[in-house]
């Protein structure tokens, strides 16, 4: 078992999969000579050559569409979109084509491609470079959207995404690249569409994904150590398909829940989670489901404003305490 | 409103890098096999009769959605498809019934798709705009203007990746040349020297807007020069000219691996879709389309040259009508997909915890 960064886990997985399967190739902006804006693909051009590590022009619709077309013929492109913000330029190819081709042709061809892309705020990148717009993709049947929160999960989910026959949006987070975690020597592909209970508990369920799943675990540990609160943490891992069973069962056990998400509140992922809890665990609920999310503003550049706009360990802790107070469960 | 006189100009041949194959056509059909010529006429007539039956099926409410016909573009369709091998791949836009037929798909399966039946080319999931058949090499009709161009470029990338000898043809309309995907995909195809022939069927109308009103450079083949790509214009009403030019460009793509842009100048006999009465068109332009009717004109040329006699032509027309009628009967007799199959094609790799299937379903 090694302790490596989230970045290293992604890099190692890409490299291993390219060695395993000649049909796997990388395509995207600055992934070759520049070695990737966030250095995930460092060294891969030298190792695999231009055919399999393909630098593209700045033309997201063109190269994402080309990856879709190549995938239709059975190749397994792994696209790097420099940031999720630029995916909007390729939205037609992702939503109208990658997601629909299997269905609208009656299952005759699939699109086994991966779109890797980082999102998230906190780096003072301003409004157009700090978005959490995974919801746009999680909304679309035909796409799969996964969001690993740890290095081990990054590896397991990327393995699964590359080997999956459907288009998978693989959501990374800028704040996670340098985080470290234990990764087993041999990692099996994850089951896409399966959430994980990353901490067992009985007092309250905290549901998160990507960066906020990690924050949720930290908050749960701290509340346990300092206040004796025993929170259960569910890491969604997959936003579509969504594993309702795991988090609804958790809420049936604990009776209350807080959802932690980096996206905007209104119509966000948390809204879907809360509605699912209402459908599946209404009779078990002791308090309304709380949501901790980003302020509904274009993310500002100025540091104090940006910090205030993003959900944090503090805002999540407050929401957990207030929920427990409401049900009289805080010690 | 009026379309300019440039549309009646004979097709301009751009300079070719390769020797012209059209010399063989200097006499009326010299060097052409009579059987092949009759075959082209048969295919063009089948498309004509098929599309007339499709229009009829639409007005009878047997066909829903949109229904864009190839009426008036039969020579372009047949000429282009005769330039491809069976293993070559085709991407089209939404105006695709004729291409499906000319690429070798059974007429019954094409009509059944229009009727939304399981026997259709996409099992009833696609309809008029989304036909697909791996065997025939039709990799789909696409409904978003220009959406198919990056896909075709990617298919060519896959062929190149595997050192295959197939060529991809990507059909589109004149209005498509103004969308970003066109420019991005042509640029990438040229940068990576991919075996794809882009074909613009220029019928001078993007829905109701003329090419002069929508394209700053309305001689569309010239756009190829921006990508250091070979571009050429051909008379889309002449099946042999289309075949010869397309064959040359396809061969070039196969041998050199590089892309090309072909503009086929054609005419739309009807509106943009079945429901469009085309009131925006002048009488002159409609008359001009009729005068350039590729099926009637080719028939007359074949009869005049003695390749066909009147009885022979009528026999082909009767046979095409019978094929179109049989396609309708096949479609009519075929079943709609079972409602129980509604969720069969969301994912190719099934998932353990799929999201709820219908709003009324319990959470689990």
XYZ file of C-alpha atoms in Angstrom:
695
model
C 0.000 0.000 0.000
C 1.493 3.301 -1.090
C 0.557 6.846 -0.157
C 0.299 8.880 -3.358
C -1.396 12.019 -4.604
C -4.675 12.138 -6.488
C -2.658 13.502 -9.431
C -0.266 10.537 -9.323
C -3.146 8.081 -9.131
C -4.648 9.522 -12.309
C -1.318 9.548 -14.106
C -0.480 5.957 -13.138
C -3.891 4.717 -14.211
C -3.697 6.361 -17.636
C -0.253 4.893 -18.176
C -1.257 1.398 -17.034
C -4.361 1.382 -19.208
C -2.409 2.526 -22.263
C -0.026 -0.370 -21.736
C -2.905 -2.786 -21.266
C -4.987 -1.773 -24.288
C -3.677 -0.330 -27.567
C -7.116 1.145 -28.284
C -6.756 3.559 -25.367
C -5.363 6.911 -26.456
C -5.247 10.403 -25.009
C -6.487 13.503 -26.771
C -6.766 17.081 -25.593
C -5.235 20.504 -25.283
C -1.637 20.683 -24.070
C -1.506 17.088 -22.896
C 1.633 16.214 -24.862
C 4.499 18.650 -25.201
C 3.194 20.797 -22.330
C 2.509 17.625 -20.291
C -0.995 18.738 -19.306
C -2.075 21.945 -17.623
C -2.164 20.069 -14.323
C 0.594 17.624 -15.301
C -1.539 14.508 -15.184
C -0.098 13.366 -18.516
C 3.539 14.203 -17.760
C 5.945 11.935 -19.625
C 3.285 10.075 -21.571
C 4.083 11.673 -24.936
C 7.688 10.489 -24.646
C 6.565 7.027 -23.688
C 3.704 6.485 -26.158
C 4.295 8.909 -29.032
C 2.089 11.389 -30.868
C -0.335 8.810 -32.163
C -1.503 7.948 -28.663
C -0.957 11.267 -26.908
C -2.535 13.716 -29.274
C -2.248 17.465 -28.760
C -5.210 19.284 -30.272
C -5.946 22.785 -31.440
C -8.010 24.940 -29.085
C -11.245 23.695 -30.592
C -13.230 21.768 -28.007
C -16.221 20.995 -30.194
C -13.928 19.678 -32.905
C -11.727 17.419 -30.835
C -14.402 16.185 -28.445
C -16.522 15.321 -31.494
C -13.555 13.592 -33.111
C -13.119 11.521 -29.955
C -16.796 10.549 -30.101
C -16.409 9.481 -33.737
C -13.271 7.472 -32.944
C -15.068 5.803 -30.036
C -17.915 4.809 -32.360
C -15.362 2.731 -34.251
C -14.215 1.012 -31.087
C -11.252 3.078 -29.951
C -11.191 4.196 -26.325
C -10.297 7.873 -26.276
C -9.590 9.551 -22.971
C -10.172 13.243 -23.531
C -8.674 15.868 -21.262
C -10.744 19.025 -21.178
C -8.489 21.598 -19.593
C -11.283 22.665 -17.276
C -14.961 21.789 -17.086
C -15.686 25.380 -18.054
C -14.423 24.697 -21.560
C -16.679 21.666 -21.839
C -19.503 24.120 -22.464
C -17.927 24.884 -25.840
C -18.250 21.180 -26.661
C -21.714 20.791 -25.172
C -23.343 19.792 -28.462
C -20.941 16.921 -28.969
C -21.300 15.729 -25.374
C -25.041 16.066 -24.879
C -26.456 15.737 -28.392
C -24.041 13.143 -29.657
C -21.953 11.213 -27.108
C -24.958 10.735 -24.839
C -27.489 9.924 -27.549
C -25.716 7.777 -30.109
C -26.300 4.477 -28.330
C -29.988 5.147 -27.833
C -31.006 6.907 -31.008
C -29.519 4.219 -33.222
C -31.204 1.451 -31.263
C -28.115 0.192 -29.467
C -26.086 -0.482 -32.626
C -22.996 1.441 -31.584
C -21.764 2.795 -28.298
C -19.363 5.566 -27.360
C -16.689 4.187 -25.033
C -14.973 7.441 -24.203
C -13.866 9.244 -21.060
C -13.971 13.012 -20.639
C -11.594 13.906 -17.835
C -11.984 17.425 -16.577
C -11.305 19.413 -13.415
C -13.755 21.836 -11.885
C -14.137 23.725 -8.642
C -13.286 27.045 -7.067
C -10.844 28.239 -4.470
C -7.953 29.129 -6.748
C -8.972 32.761 -7.436
C -9.650 31.978 -11.067
C -12.756 34.115 -11.378
C -16.263 33.420 -12.562
C -15.689 31.475 -15.772
C -12.903 29.222 -14.468
C -14.316 28.157 -11.103
C -17.560 26.428 -11.840
C -19.134 23.247 -10.556
C -21.416 22.468 -13.452
C -21.421 18.687 -13.182
C -25.172 18.916 -12.821
C -25.484 19.803 -16.521
C -24.073 16.388 -17.360
C -25.597 14.432 -14.498
C -28.965 15.544 -15.898
C -28.501 13.672 -19.169
C -29.506 10.024 -19.623
C -26.863 8.223 -21.642
C -23.961 9.912 -19.888
C -22.277 8.550 -16.805
C -20.803 11.071 -14.397
C -18.320 10.046 -11.726
C -16.556 12.216 -9.158
C -13.820 10.522 -7.127
C -12.796 12.114 -3.839
C -9.637 10.147 -2.941
C -6.553 8.846 -4.778
C -7.735 5.243 -4.407
C -11.140 6.102 -5.793
C -9.608 8.167 -8.576
C -7.770 5.052 -9.667
C -10.678 2.646 -9.292
C -13.146 4.928 -11.034
C -10.784 5.861 -13.870
C -10.131 2.164 -14.533
C -13.866 1.598 -14.628
C -14.497 4.632 -16.823
C -11.915 3.633 -19.432
C -13.253 0.080 -19.616
C -16.894 1.159 -19.701
C -18.645 1.123 -23.071
C -20.494 4.382 -22.417
C -19.348 8.002 -22.374
C -18.167 8.844 -18.870
C -17.626 12.375 -17.611
C -14.806 11.994 -15.109
C -14.937 14.927 -12.750
C -11.757 16.007 -11.028
C -11.371 18.945 -8.655
C -8.500 21.409 -8.674
C -8.356 21.314 -4.891
C -7.831 17.543 -4.882
C -4.836 17.118 -7.181
C -2.254 17.439 -4.401
C -4.203 15.543 -1.744
C -2.680 12.255 -0.639
C -4.128 8.932 0.297
C -3.432 5.253 0.565
C -3.761 3.304 -2.647
C -3.579 -0.492 -2.581
C -0.963 -2.156 -4.781
C -3.679 -3.732 -6.850
C -6.844 -1.743 -7.497
C -9.923 -3.256 -9.122
C -12.195 -1.102 -11.278
C -14.984 0.477 -9.232
C -18.607 -0.292 -9.925
C -19.935 2.846 -11.615
C -23.216 3.824 -10.022
C -22.289 2.615 -6.560
C -21.916 5.011 -3.650
C -19.678 4.285 -0.656
C -20.336 4.605 3.034
C -16.925 6.007 3.941
C -17.659 6.383 7.655
C -20.253 4.479 9.618
C -22.352 6.298 12.172
C -25.762 6.493 13.773
C -26.506 10.139 14.591
C -26.746 11.825 11.199
C -25.932 11.162 7.545
C -23.657 13.546 5.641
C -23.801 13.059 1.889
C -21.147 14.544 -0.388
C -19.092 13.954 -3.507
C -15.703 15.017 -4.840
C -14.068 17.690 -2.659
C -16.993 17.924 -0.250
C -16.982 14.171 0.418
C -13.494 14.639 1.824
C -14.567 17.681 3.798
C -17.511 15.680 5.134
C -15.183 12.971 6.443
C -12.953 15.552 8.151
C -15.961 17.211 9.737
C -17.356 13.876 10.906
C -14.041 12.871 12.498
C -13.674 16.208 14.238
C -17.249 16.186 15.556
C -16.682 12.681 16.833
C -13.429 13.502 18.560
C -14.539 16.811 20.029
C -18.265 16.397 20.625
C -18.929 12.651 20.558
C -21.197 12.955 17.522
C -21.310 9.822 15.415
C -21.964 10.847 11.809
C -22.262 8.504 8.873
C -20.663 9.769 5.652
C -21.819 8.732 2.186
C -19.569 9.522 -0.785
C -21.779 9.444 -3.881
C -18.830 8.730 -6.230
C -21.242 8.541 -9.144
C -23.719 11.325 -9.929
C -25.305 9.414 -12.792
C -26.273 6.684 -12.324
C -27.192 7.768 -8.826
C -27.126 5.172 -6.062
C -30.210 6.209 -4.130
C -30.329 2.975 -2.207
C -27.140 3.590 -0.251
C -27.929 7.069 1.022
C -31.634 6.469 1.566
C -30.805 3.386 3.654
C -28.346 5.487 5.634
C -30.982 8.142 6.342
C -33.471 5.458 7.346
C -30.906 4.473 9.953
C -29.909 7.935 11.222
C -33.130 9.903 10.718
C -31.525 13.104 9.458
C -29.193 14.285 6.740
C -27.029 17.117 5.473
C -25.927 17.275 1.852
C -22.558 18.886 1.095
C -22.012 20.064 -2.479
C -19.750 22.523 -4.267
C -22.353 23.431 -6.887
C -25.088 26.024 -6.606
C -28.044 25.289 -4.353
C -31.025 25.888 -6.616
C -31.694 22.858 -8.840
C -28.375 21.405 -7.679
C -27.265 17.829 -6.972
C -28.360 18.313 -3.354
C -31.877 19.110 -4.474
C -32.079 15.717 -6.167
C -30.640 14.003 -3.088
C -33.112 15.757 -0.790
C -36.032 14.837 -3.039
C -34.898 11.212 -3.120
C -34.686 11.154 0.669
C -38.164 12.618 0.823
C -39.409 9.863 -1.491
C -37.565 6.999 0.155
C -37.206 7.898 3.815
C -39.918 10.443 4.648
C -41.297 8.387 7.511
C -37.834 8.031 9.008
C -36.931 11.731 8.926
C -36.712 13.612 12.207
C -35.680 16.919 10.584
C -35.700 18.585 7.198
C -32.739 17.719 4.951
C -30.193 20.547 5.031
C -27.990 21.490 2.106
C -24.606 23.191 2.204
C -23.639 24.588 -1.190
C -21.923 27.474 -2.960
C -23.373 30.971 -2.795
C -25.475 31.612 -5.863
C -23.229 34.176 -7.469
C -20.690 34.103 -10.279
C -17.652 33.193 -8.189
C -15.699 36.383 -7.340
C -11.947 36.780 -7.724
C -11.228 38.643 -4.455
C -10.069 36.079 -1.895
C -12.372 36.959 1.036
C -15.402 36.943 -1.265
C -14.405 33.692 -2.930
C -13.833 32.008 0.429
C -17.191 33.223 1.688
C -18.943 31.905 -1.391
C -17.645 28.345 -1.159
C -18.930 25.694 1.237
C -16.384 24.827 3.898
C -15.752 22.550 6.844
C -17.092 25.349 9.049
C -20.357 25.827 7.172
C -20.891 22.064 7.040
C -20.151 21.729 10.775
C -22.705 24.415 11.549
C -25.350 22.695 9.426
C -24.707 19.356 11.132
C -24.892 20.897 14.628
C -28.091 22.786 13.829
C -29.740 19.682 12.417
C -28.803 17.650 15.483
C -30.051 20.436 17.745
C -33.378 20.395 15.943
C -33.853 16.702 16.740
C -32.489 17.008 20.260
C -29.622 14.674 19.534
C -26.669 16.900 20.301
C -24.892 15.951 23.449
C -36.223 36.622 -52.063
C -34.958 36.046 -55.556
C -32.057 33.719 -55.844
C -29.231 35.075 -57.897
C -28.258 34.072 -61.375
C -25.166 32.341 -60.156
C -27.211 29.300 -59.419
C -27.829 28.572 -63.084
C -24.167 28.710 -63.914
C -22.739 25.364 -64.919
C -20.646 23.850 -62.216
C -17.232 25.423 -62.005
C -14.384 23.020 -61.834
C -11.737 24.078 -59.434
C -8.198 23.274 -60.351
C -7.510 19.669 -59.660
C -4.230 18.389 -58.325
C -4.875 15.161 -60.071
C -5.585 14.301 -63.697
C -9.250 14.636 -64.535
C -11.226 11.456 -64.964
C -14.018 13.273 -66.749
C -12.378 13.084 -70.177
C -14.076 9.770 -70.753
C -17.405 11.597 -70.735
C -16.663 13.887 -73.632
C -19.083 11.983 -75.865
C -22.568 11.018 -74.704
C -21.792 8.192 -72.301
C -18.738 7.019 -74.199
C -16.858 4.451 -72.213
C -19.786 3.904 -69.847
C -21.332 0.488 -69.390
C -25.009 0.542 -70.305
C -25.768 -1.692 -67.365
C -24.147 0.730 -64.957
C -26.040 3.675 -66.460
C -29.342 1.836 -66.165
C -28.380 0.985 -62.597
C -27.898 4.680 -61.752
C -31.251 5.495 -63.323
C -32.865 2.683 -61.378
C -31.412 3.950 -58.077
C -32.358 7.553 -58.769
C -35.874 6.492 -59.700
C -36.178 4.357 -56.588
C -35.217 7.332 -54.425
C -37.755 9.487 -56.272
C -40.568 6.999 -55.806
C -39.552 6.235 -52.223
C -39.571 9.905 -51.267
C -42.949 10.425 -52.909
C -44.299 7.567 -50.812
C -42.615 9.045 -47.711
C -44.361 12.374 -48.350
C -47.626 10.515 -48.730
C -47.045 8.540 -45.538
C -46.422 11.799 -43.712
C -49.690 13.371 -44.853
C -51.450 10.162 -43.819
C -49.881 10.563 -40.347
C -48.122 7.214 -40.724
C -44.837 9.099 -40.370
C -44.298 11.630 -37.586
C -41.703 14.200 -36.662
C -39.763 15.931 -39.391
C -39.334 14.458 -42.838
C -36.650 15.962 -45.091
C -36.728 14.558 -48.611
C -34.001 14.093 -51.204
C -36.323 15.024 -54.087
C -34.213 16.831 -56.686
C -30.925 15.624 -55.207
C -31.049 12.057 -56.543
C -28.114 12.508 -58.932
C -25.914 13.827 -56.140
C -26.903 11.018 -53.798
C -26.369 8.222 -56.310
C -23.207 9.744 -57.744
C -21.642 10.111 -54.294
C -22.565 6.635 -53.127
C -21.253 5.026 -56.299
C -17.852 6.517 -55.482
C -17.667 4.590 -52.203
C -16.772 1.008 -51.478
C -19.189 -0.908 -49.332
C -16.674 -0.805 -46.503
C -16.324 2.986 -46.687
C -18.198 4.920 -44.051
C -20.840 7.581 -44.450
C -22.077 10.235 -42.046
C -25.034 12.332 -43.168
C -27.240 15.081 -41.897
C -30.976 14.719 -41.431
C -31.779 14.614 -45.168
C -30.740 11.034 -45.549
C -33.332 8.564 -46.848
C -31.799 8.509 -50.332
C -28.313 7.972 -48.947
C -29.515 5.011 -46.903
C -31.061 3.474 -50.029
C -28.065 4.173 -52.250
C -25.670 2.815 -49.602
C -27.495 -0.482 -49.989
C -30.012 -0.646 -47.158
C -33.261 -2.444 -47.958
C -36.024 0.079 -48.781
C -38.364 -1.704 -46.382
C -35.993 -1.086 -43.474
C -35.663 2.588 -44.386
C -39.428 3.038 -44.598
C -39.919 1.028 -41.405
C -37.671 3.502 -39.581
C -39.867 6.347 -40.822
C -42.840 4.401 -39.509
C -41.123 3.897 -36.137
C -41.051 0.122 -36.356
C -38.649 -2.436 -34.855
C -37.632 -3.552 -38.338
C -36.311 -0.068 -39.109
C -32.671 0.850 -39.497
C -32.562 2.078 -35.881
C -35.297 -0.196 -34.530
C -37.686 2.725 -34.439
C -35.511 4.770 -32.090
C -34.168 7.201 -34.652
C -36.785 8.101 -37.231
C -36.159 10.107 -40.373
C -33.086 11.922 -39.070
C -31.258 9.071 -37.341
C -30.770 6.037 -39.541
C -27.826 3.733 -38.935
C -26.480 0.509 -40.382
C -23.027 -0.875 -39.687
C -23.228 -3.456 -42.490
C -23.938 -0.781 -45.067
C -21.384 1.589 -43.549
C -23.967 4.244 -42.733
C -22.744 5.585 -39.406
C -25.712 7.739 -38.872
C -27.884 10.591 -39.851
C -27.601 13.523 -37.464
C -30.139 16.209 -36.715
C -27.973 19.006 -35.366
C -26.568 21.076 -38.211
C -22.847 20.335 -38.396
C -22.839 17.863 -35.503
C -21.805 15.019 -37.794
C -18.652 16.710 -39.083
C -16.438 16.240 -36.007
C -17.804 12.687 -35.692
C -16.800 11.865 -39.270
C -13.381 13.346 -38.632
C -13.065 11.122 -35.575
C -14.082 8.043 -37.558
C -11.331 8.918 -40.028
C -8.966 9.283 -37.077
C -9.856 5.733 -35.993
C -9.168 4.419 -39.512
C -5.836 6.217 -39.550
C -5.038 4.933 -36.039
C -5.511 1.364 -37.244
C -3.859 1.895 -40.632
C -7.089 0.947 -42.389
C -7.832 1.760 -46.022
C -11.401 2.932 -45.596
C -12.511 6.451 -46.428
C -15.149 8.435 -44.568
C -17.595 10.597 -46.458
C -19.392 13.333 -44.547
C -22.455 14.853 -46.180
C -23.947 18.188 -45.186
C -25.990 21.053 -46.575
C -24.840 24.520 -47.633
C -26.034 26.158 -44.414
C -23.690 23.921 -42.426
C -20.559 25.625 -43.688
C -21.151 28.566 -41.355
C -21.217 26.672 -38.090
C -18.120 26.377 -35.916
C -18.032 22.585 -36.020
C -17.434 22.732 -39.784
C -14.320 24.848 -39.409
C -12.972 23.057 -36.358
C -13.400 19.627 -37.918
C -11.939 20.577 -41.305
C -8.958 22.140 -39.601
C -8.345 19.004 -37.526
C -8.824 16.684 -40.520
C -6.247 18.682 -42.476
C -3.785 18.956 -39.565
C -3.849 15.206 -39.018
C -4.167 14.267 -42.703
C -7.280 12.152 -42.170
C -9.072 10.164 -44.906
C -12.356 12.027 -45.019
C -14.194 13.645 -47.910
C -16.527 16.423 -46.810
C -19.434 16.887 -49.178
C -21.548 20.015 -49.203
C -24.804 19.577 -51.066
C -25.466 23.143 -52.095
C -29.110 23.543 -52.965
C -28.789 27.275 -52.315
C -31.184 27.217 -49.386
C -30.499 26.664 -45.697
C -34.161 26.165 -44.821
C -35.457 29.442 -46.295
C -32.292 31.537 -46.246
C -30.271 31.745 -49.422
C -26.631 30.851 -49.510
C -25.763 34.401 -50.519
C -27.465 35.726 -47.397
C -25.742 33.271 -45.098
C -22.269 32.645 -46.495
C -19.794 35.461 -47.029
C -18.072 33.211 -49.557
C -20.982 31.600 -51.357
C -18.810 29.438 -53.595
C -18.484 26.994 -50.800
C -15.733 24.744 -52.135
C -13.374 27.719 -51.807
C -13.549 27.389 -48.051
C -11.254 24.402 -48.405
C -8.360 26.736 -49.181
C -8.467 28.070 -45.612
C -7.378 24.602 -44.521
C -4.908 23.929 -47.361
C -7.360 21.276 -48.473
C -8.354 20.373 -52.006
C -11.769 21.828 -52.823
C -13.869 21.228 -55.874
C -17.316 22.084 -57.199
C -19.378 19.759 -59.347
C -22.760 19.862 -61.051
C -24.871 17.912 -58.591
C -27.568 17.320 -61.174
C -25.223 15.186 -63.271
C -24.826 11.770 -61.721
C -21.735 10.907 -63.756
C -19.963 14.154 -62.990
C -20.655 13.667 -59.289
C -19.467 10.070 -59.441
C -16.257 10.954 -61.290
C -15.311 13.851 -59.073
C -16.210 12.048 -55.875
C -14.322 8.939 -56.999
C -11.221 11.006 -57.603
C -11.420 12.673 -54.200
C -12.179 9.406 -52.412
C -9.239 7.727 -54.129
C -7.042 10.632 -53.175
C -8.120 10.322 -49.557
C -7.515 6.594 -49.652
C -4.053 6.912 -51.135
C -2.708 10.028 -49.466
C -4.854 9.829 -46.394
C -5.732 13.486 -46.698
C -9.135 15.181 -46.659
C -10.964 17.049 -49.429
C -14.037 19.217 -49.766
C -16.553 18.643 -52.536
C -19.429 20.996 -53.287
C -22.271 19.473 -55.293
C -24.534 22.147 -56.754
C -28.051 20.849 -56.708
C -31.687 21.848 -56.394
C -34.374 21.068 -53.897
C -37.645 20.272 -55.647
C -39.741 20.759 -52.509
C -39.543 22.654 -49.231
C -37.019 22.132 -46.452
C -39.232 19.408 -45.021
C -42.544 17.861 -46.003
C -44.534 20.479 -44.095
C -42.708 23.447 -45.661
C -44.687 24.922 -48.591
C -41.577 26.944 -49.550
C -43.453 30.203 -50.008
C -40.145 32.022 -49.794
C -39.151 30.717 -53.190
C -39.744 32.661 -56.389
C -41.586 31.041 -59.267
C -38.426 31.348 -61.299
C -36.387 29.381 -58.812
C -38.985 26.632 -58.578
C -39.127 26.469 -62.363
C -35.362 26.321 -62.495
C -35.306 23.383 -60.099
C -37.865 21.619 -62.274
C -35.853 22.327 -65.418
C -32.860 20.770 -63.715
C -34.756 17.701 -62.519
C -31.930 15.156 -62.461
C -34.135 12.087 -62.811
C -36.159 13.358 -65.777
C -33.084 14.772 -67.472
C -31.014 11.632 -67.018
C -33.879 9.546 -68.354
C -34.128 11.741 -71.431
C -30.379 11.551 -72.019
C -30.365 7.770 -71.701
C -33.283 7.393 -74.106
C -31.742 9.854 -76.534
C -28.437 7.986 -76.467
C -30.183 4.674 -76.968
C -29.048 3.270 -73.625
C -32.697 2.831 -72.713
C -35.793 2.688 -74.858
C -39.108 4.051 -73.665
C -40.326 0.621 -72.618
C -37.109 -0.077 -70.758
C -37.399 3.211 -68.887
C -41.002 2.508 -67.997
C -40.080 -0.936 -66.770
C -37.469 0.557 -64.431
C -40.030 3.080 -63.200
C -42.612 0.367 -62.614
C -40.065 -1.671 -60.723
C -39.029 1.306 -58.570
C -42.668 2.054 -57.807
C -43.190 -1.575 -56.838
C -40.148 -1.454 -54.547
C -41.423 1.721 -52.873
C -44.883 0.204 -52.470
C -43.384 -2.965 -51.029
C -41.354 -0.859 -48.590
C -44.562 0.799 -47.395
C -46.285 -2.573 -47.018
C -43.319 -3.955 -45.086
C -43.304 -0.925 -42.781
C -47.049 -1.081 -42.283
C -46.891 -4.760 -41.371
C -43.994 -4.384 -38.967
C -44.569 -4.022 -35.233
C -43.854 -0.964 -33.117
C -41.253 -1.571 -30.412
C -42.646 -3.026 -27.193
C -43.007 -0.456 -24.423
C -41.141 -2.902 -22.202
C -37.986 -2.118 -24.224
C -38.047 1.581 -23.281
C -34.922 1.357 -21.122
C -32.940 -1.065 -23.252
C -30.684 1.486 -24.932
C -29.709 3.997 -22.277
C -26.384 2.337 -21.509
C -24.210 -0.149 -23.348
C -22.577 -1.220 -20.080
C -25.460 -1.849 -17.702
C -25.304 -0.347 -14.251
C -26.232 -1.829 -10.934
C -28.019 1.170 -9.509
C -29.655 2.922 -12.408
C -31.576 6.050 -11.653
C -35.289 5.628 -11.366
C -36.856 4.664 -14.622
C -40.209 6.368 -14.411
C -41.313 9.183 -12.106
C -43.923 6.937 -10.525
C -41.407 4.273 -9.563
C -40.485 3.978 -5.903
C -36.931 4.954 -5.020
C -35.973 1.279 -4.890
